GROMACS .gro file of C-alpha atoms in nm:
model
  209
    1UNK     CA    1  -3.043   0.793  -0.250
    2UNK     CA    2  -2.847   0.816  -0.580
    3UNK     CA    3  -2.618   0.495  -0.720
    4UNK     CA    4  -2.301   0.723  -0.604
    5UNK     CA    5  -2.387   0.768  -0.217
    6UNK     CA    6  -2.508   0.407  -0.169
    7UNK     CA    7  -2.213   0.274  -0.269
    8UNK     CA    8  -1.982   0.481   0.007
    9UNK     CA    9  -2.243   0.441   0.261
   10UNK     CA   10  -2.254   0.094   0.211
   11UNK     CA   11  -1.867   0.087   0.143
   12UNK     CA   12  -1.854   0.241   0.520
   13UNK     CA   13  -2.055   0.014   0.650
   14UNK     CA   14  -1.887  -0.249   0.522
   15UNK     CA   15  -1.549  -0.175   0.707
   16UNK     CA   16  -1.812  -0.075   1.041
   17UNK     CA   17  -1.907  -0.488   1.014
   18UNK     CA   18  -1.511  -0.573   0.981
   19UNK     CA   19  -1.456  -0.323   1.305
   20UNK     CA   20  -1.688  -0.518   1.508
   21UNK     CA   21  -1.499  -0.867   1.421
   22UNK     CA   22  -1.175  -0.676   1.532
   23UNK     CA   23  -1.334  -0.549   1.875
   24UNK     CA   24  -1.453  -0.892   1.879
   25UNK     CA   25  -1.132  -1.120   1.854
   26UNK     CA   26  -0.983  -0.847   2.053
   27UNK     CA   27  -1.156  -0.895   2.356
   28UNK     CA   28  -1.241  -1.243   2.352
   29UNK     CA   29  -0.976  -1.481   2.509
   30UNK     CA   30  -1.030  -1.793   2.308
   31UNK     CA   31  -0.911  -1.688   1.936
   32UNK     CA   32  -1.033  -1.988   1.785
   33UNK     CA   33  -1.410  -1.851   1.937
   34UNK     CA   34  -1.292  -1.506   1.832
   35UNK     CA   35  -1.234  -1.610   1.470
   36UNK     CA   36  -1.566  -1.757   1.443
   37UNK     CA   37  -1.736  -1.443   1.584
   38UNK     CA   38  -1.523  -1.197   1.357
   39UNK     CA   39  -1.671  -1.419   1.075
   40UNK     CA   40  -2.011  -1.328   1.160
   41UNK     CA   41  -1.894  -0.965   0.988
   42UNK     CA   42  -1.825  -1.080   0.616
   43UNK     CA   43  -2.150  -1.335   0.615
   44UNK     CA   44  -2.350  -0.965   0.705
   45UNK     CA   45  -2.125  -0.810   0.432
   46UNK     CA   46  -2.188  -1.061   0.210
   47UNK     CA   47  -2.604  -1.082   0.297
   48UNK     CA   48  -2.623  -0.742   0.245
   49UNK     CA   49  -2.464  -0.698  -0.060
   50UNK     CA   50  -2.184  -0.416   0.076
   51UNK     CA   51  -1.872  -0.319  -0.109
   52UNK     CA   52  -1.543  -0.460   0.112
   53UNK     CA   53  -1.201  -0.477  -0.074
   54UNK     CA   54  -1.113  -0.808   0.001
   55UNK     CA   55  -1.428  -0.960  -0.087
   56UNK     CA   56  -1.465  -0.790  -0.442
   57UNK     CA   57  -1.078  -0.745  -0.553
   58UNK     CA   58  -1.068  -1.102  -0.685
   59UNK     CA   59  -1.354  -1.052  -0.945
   60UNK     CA   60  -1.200  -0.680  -1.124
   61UNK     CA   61  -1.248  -0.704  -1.462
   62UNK     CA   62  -0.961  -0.448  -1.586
   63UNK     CA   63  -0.705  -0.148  -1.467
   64UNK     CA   64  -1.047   0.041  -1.481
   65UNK     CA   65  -1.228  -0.153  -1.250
   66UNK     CA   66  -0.962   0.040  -0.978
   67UNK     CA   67  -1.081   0.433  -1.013
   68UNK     CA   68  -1.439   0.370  -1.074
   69UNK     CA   69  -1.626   0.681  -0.833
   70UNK     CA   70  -1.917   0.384  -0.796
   71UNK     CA   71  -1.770   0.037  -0.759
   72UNK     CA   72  -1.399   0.110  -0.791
   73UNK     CA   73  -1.181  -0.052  -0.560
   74UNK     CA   74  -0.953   0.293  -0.475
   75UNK     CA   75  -1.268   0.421  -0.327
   76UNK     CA   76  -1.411   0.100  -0.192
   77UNK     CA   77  -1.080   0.029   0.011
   78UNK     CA   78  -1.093   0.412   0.096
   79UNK     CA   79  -1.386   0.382   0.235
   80UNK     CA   80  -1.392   0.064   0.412
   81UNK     CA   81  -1.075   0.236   0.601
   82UNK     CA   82  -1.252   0.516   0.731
   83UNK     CA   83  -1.513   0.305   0.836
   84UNK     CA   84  -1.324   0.033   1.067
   85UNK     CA   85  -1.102   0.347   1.184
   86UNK     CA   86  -1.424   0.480   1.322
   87UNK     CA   87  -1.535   0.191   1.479
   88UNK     CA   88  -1.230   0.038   1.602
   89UNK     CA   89  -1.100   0.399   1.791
   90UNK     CA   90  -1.413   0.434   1.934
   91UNK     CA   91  -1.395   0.129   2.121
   92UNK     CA   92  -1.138   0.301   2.322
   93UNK     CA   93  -1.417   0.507   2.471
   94UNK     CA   94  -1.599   0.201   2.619
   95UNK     CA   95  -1.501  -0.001   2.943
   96UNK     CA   96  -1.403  -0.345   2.714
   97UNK     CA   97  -1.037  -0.454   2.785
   98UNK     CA   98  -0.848  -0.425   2.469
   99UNK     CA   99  -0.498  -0.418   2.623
  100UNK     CA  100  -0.431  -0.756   2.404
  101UNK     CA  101  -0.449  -0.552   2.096
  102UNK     CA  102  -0.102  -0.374   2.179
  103UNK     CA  103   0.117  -0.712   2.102
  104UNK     CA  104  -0.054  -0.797   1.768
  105UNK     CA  105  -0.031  -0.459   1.630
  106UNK     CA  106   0.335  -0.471   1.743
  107UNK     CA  107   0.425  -0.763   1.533
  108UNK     CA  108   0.238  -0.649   1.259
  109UNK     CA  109   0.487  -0.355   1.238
  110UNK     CA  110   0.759  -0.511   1.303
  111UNK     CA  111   0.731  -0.818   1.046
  112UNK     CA  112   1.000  -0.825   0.742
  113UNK     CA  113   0.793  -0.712   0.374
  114UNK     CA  114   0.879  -1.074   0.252
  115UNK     CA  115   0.647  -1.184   0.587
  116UNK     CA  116   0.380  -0.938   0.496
  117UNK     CA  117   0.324  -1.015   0.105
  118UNK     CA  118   0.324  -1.402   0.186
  119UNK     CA  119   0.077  -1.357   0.491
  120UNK     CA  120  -0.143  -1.124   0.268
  121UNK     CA  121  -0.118  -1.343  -0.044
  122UNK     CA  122  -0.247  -1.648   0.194
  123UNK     CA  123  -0.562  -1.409   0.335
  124UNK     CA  124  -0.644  -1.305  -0.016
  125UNK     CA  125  -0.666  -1.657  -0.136
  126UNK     CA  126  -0.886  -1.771   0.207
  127UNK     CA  127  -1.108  -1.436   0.137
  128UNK     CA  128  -1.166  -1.561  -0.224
  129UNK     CA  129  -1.252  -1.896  -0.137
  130UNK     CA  130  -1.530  -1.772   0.123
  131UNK     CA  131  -1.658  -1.533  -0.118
  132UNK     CA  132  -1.674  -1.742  -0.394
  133UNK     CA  133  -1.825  -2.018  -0.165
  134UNK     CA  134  -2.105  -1.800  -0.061
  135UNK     CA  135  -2.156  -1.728  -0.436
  136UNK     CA  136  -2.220  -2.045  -0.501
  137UNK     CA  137  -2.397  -2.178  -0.299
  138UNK     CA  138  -2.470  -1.966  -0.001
  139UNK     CA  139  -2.353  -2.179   0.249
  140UNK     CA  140  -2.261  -2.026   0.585
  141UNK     CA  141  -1.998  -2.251   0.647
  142UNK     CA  142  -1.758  -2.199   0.367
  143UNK     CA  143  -1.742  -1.857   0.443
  144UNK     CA  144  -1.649  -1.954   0.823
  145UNK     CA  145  -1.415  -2.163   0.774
  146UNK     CA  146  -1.182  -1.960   0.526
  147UNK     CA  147  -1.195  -1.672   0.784
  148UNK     CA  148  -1.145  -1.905   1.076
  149UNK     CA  149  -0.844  -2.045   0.874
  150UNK     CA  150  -0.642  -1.735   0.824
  151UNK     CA  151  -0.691  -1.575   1.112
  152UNK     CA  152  -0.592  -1.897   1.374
  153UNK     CA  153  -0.274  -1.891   1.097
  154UNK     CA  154  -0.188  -1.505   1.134
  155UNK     CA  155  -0.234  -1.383   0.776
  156UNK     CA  156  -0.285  -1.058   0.710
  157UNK     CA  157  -0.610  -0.858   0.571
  158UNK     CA  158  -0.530  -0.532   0.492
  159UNK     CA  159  -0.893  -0.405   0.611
  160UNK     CA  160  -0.850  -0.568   0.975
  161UNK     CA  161  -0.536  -0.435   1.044
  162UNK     CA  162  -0.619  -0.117   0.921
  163UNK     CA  163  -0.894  -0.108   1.270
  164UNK     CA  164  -0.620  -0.281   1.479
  165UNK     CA  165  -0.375   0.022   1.432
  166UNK     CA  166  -0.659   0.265   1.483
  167UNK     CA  167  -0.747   0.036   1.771
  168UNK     CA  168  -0.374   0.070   1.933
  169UNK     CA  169  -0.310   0.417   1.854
  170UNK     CA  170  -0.621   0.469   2.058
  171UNK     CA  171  -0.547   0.285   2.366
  172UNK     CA  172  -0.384   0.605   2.550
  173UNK     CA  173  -0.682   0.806   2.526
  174UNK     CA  174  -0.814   1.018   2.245
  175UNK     CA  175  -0.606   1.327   2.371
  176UNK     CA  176  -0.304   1.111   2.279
  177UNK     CA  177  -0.375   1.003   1.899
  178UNK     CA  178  -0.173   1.285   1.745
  179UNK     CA  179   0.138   1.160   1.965
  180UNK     CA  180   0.025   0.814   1.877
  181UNK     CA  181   0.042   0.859   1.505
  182UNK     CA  182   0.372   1.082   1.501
  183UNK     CA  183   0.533   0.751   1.692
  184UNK     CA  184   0.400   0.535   1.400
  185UNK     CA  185   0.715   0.322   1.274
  186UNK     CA  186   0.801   0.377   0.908
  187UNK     CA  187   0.703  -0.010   0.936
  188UNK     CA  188   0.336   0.020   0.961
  189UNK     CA  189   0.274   0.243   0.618
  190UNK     CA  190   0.500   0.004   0.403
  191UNK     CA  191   0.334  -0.311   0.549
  192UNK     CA  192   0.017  -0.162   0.514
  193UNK     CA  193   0.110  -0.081   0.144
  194UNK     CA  194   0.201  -0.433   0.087
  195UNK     CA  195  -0.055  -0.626   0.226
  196UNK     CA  196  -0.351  -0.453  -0.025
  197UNK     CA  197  -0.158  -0.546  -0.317
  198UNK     CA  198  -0.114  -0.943  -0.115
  199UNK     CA  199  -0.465  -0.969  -0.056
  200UNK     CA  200  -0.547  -0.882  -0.401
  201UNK     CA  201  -0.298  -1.112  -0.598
  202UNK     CA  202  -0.407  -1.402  -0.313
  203UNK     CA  203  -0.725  -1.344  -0.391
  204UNK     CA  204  -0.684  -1.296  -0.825
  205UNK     CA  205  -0.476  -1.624  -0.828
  206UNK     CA  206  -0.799  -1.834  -0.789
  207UNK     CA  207  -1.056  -1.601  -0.973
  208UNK     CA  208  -0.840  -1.624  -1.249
  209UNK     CA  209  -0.657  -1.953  -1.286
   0.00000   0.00000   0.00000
């Protein structure tokens, strides 16, 4: 398999393992045993090696580390997206309950910008620290407890959120997601917007300070 197709299979992948702690904290009705599940997804991520946004964003080297076709995070958050939209609007199809989904996608929408870059900013700074904790010295725990941390405090990560909203625009039934999408608020693209660039300056203050 060539350098080029590796790196979006494994990008996909990467946002499949994020999907799964989104169904996850969906569906379980203790959060603070939902957070510690979800982090379950970026130990695998970070085990296997895969390409995920938030985990890699804090260690770009230049402008040019952004449009790289191999290792370039344009493509890598690209990617990741199309991978926890898979997963996460799938999970309509199956019998779990994930009716609780509906209210946290709601306020995610709804939130001011100034609420969304500080959120993000704080979830780029706890994804740095569990990255760069692994790093060094491969430690389970300081990758848990980052994740645990902003999740039980609401920030935002632009790669979860991305599956939540695929998630909730699923919930009527697949023959509904066109309707679902129209109905989108203006809100959800401009929040979205913001909280990449938050998770990346979160997550560049430490790297590079």
């Amino acid at each position: 398999m060539s350098e080029k197709i590796t790196f979006y299979v494994q990008s996909l992948l990467a946002g499949v393992l994020i999907g799964c702690g989104d169904i996850v904290y969906v569906v379980c009705e203790n959060k603070i045993v939902g957070s510690f599940l979800f982090s379950l997804g970026l130990i695998s991520i970070l085990i296997k090696g895969y390409p995920l946004y938030t985990g890699r964003i804090g260690y770009v080297e230049g402008v040019k580390d952004f449009y790289k076709p191999v290792g370039g995070m344009l493509p890598m958050v690209l990617t990741n997206f199309a991978g926890i939209a898979i997963t996460c609007l799938l999970a309509n199809g199956t019998r779990l309950d994930l009716s609780s989904v509906d209210a946290m996608v709601q306020t995610k929408i709804s939130q001011s910008w100034l609420s969304a870059a500080v959120l993000s900013w704080g979830c780029g700074v706890m994804m740095y620290l569990a990255v760069n904790g692994w790093r060094k010295t491969q430690n389970p725990i300081l990758v848990i407890m980052p994740i645990m941390f902003f999740i039980l405090c609401g920030f935002e990560h632009c790669i979860a959120n991305f599956g939540y909203f695929w998630m909730w625009i699923g919930r009527e039934g697949f023959a509904h997601i066109g309707e679902r999408i129209v109905d989108l608020p203006c809100g959800f693209c401009t929040n979205l917007l913001i909280m990449i660039a938050g998770n990346a300056l979160g997550s560049l203050t430490f790297s590079k300070i």
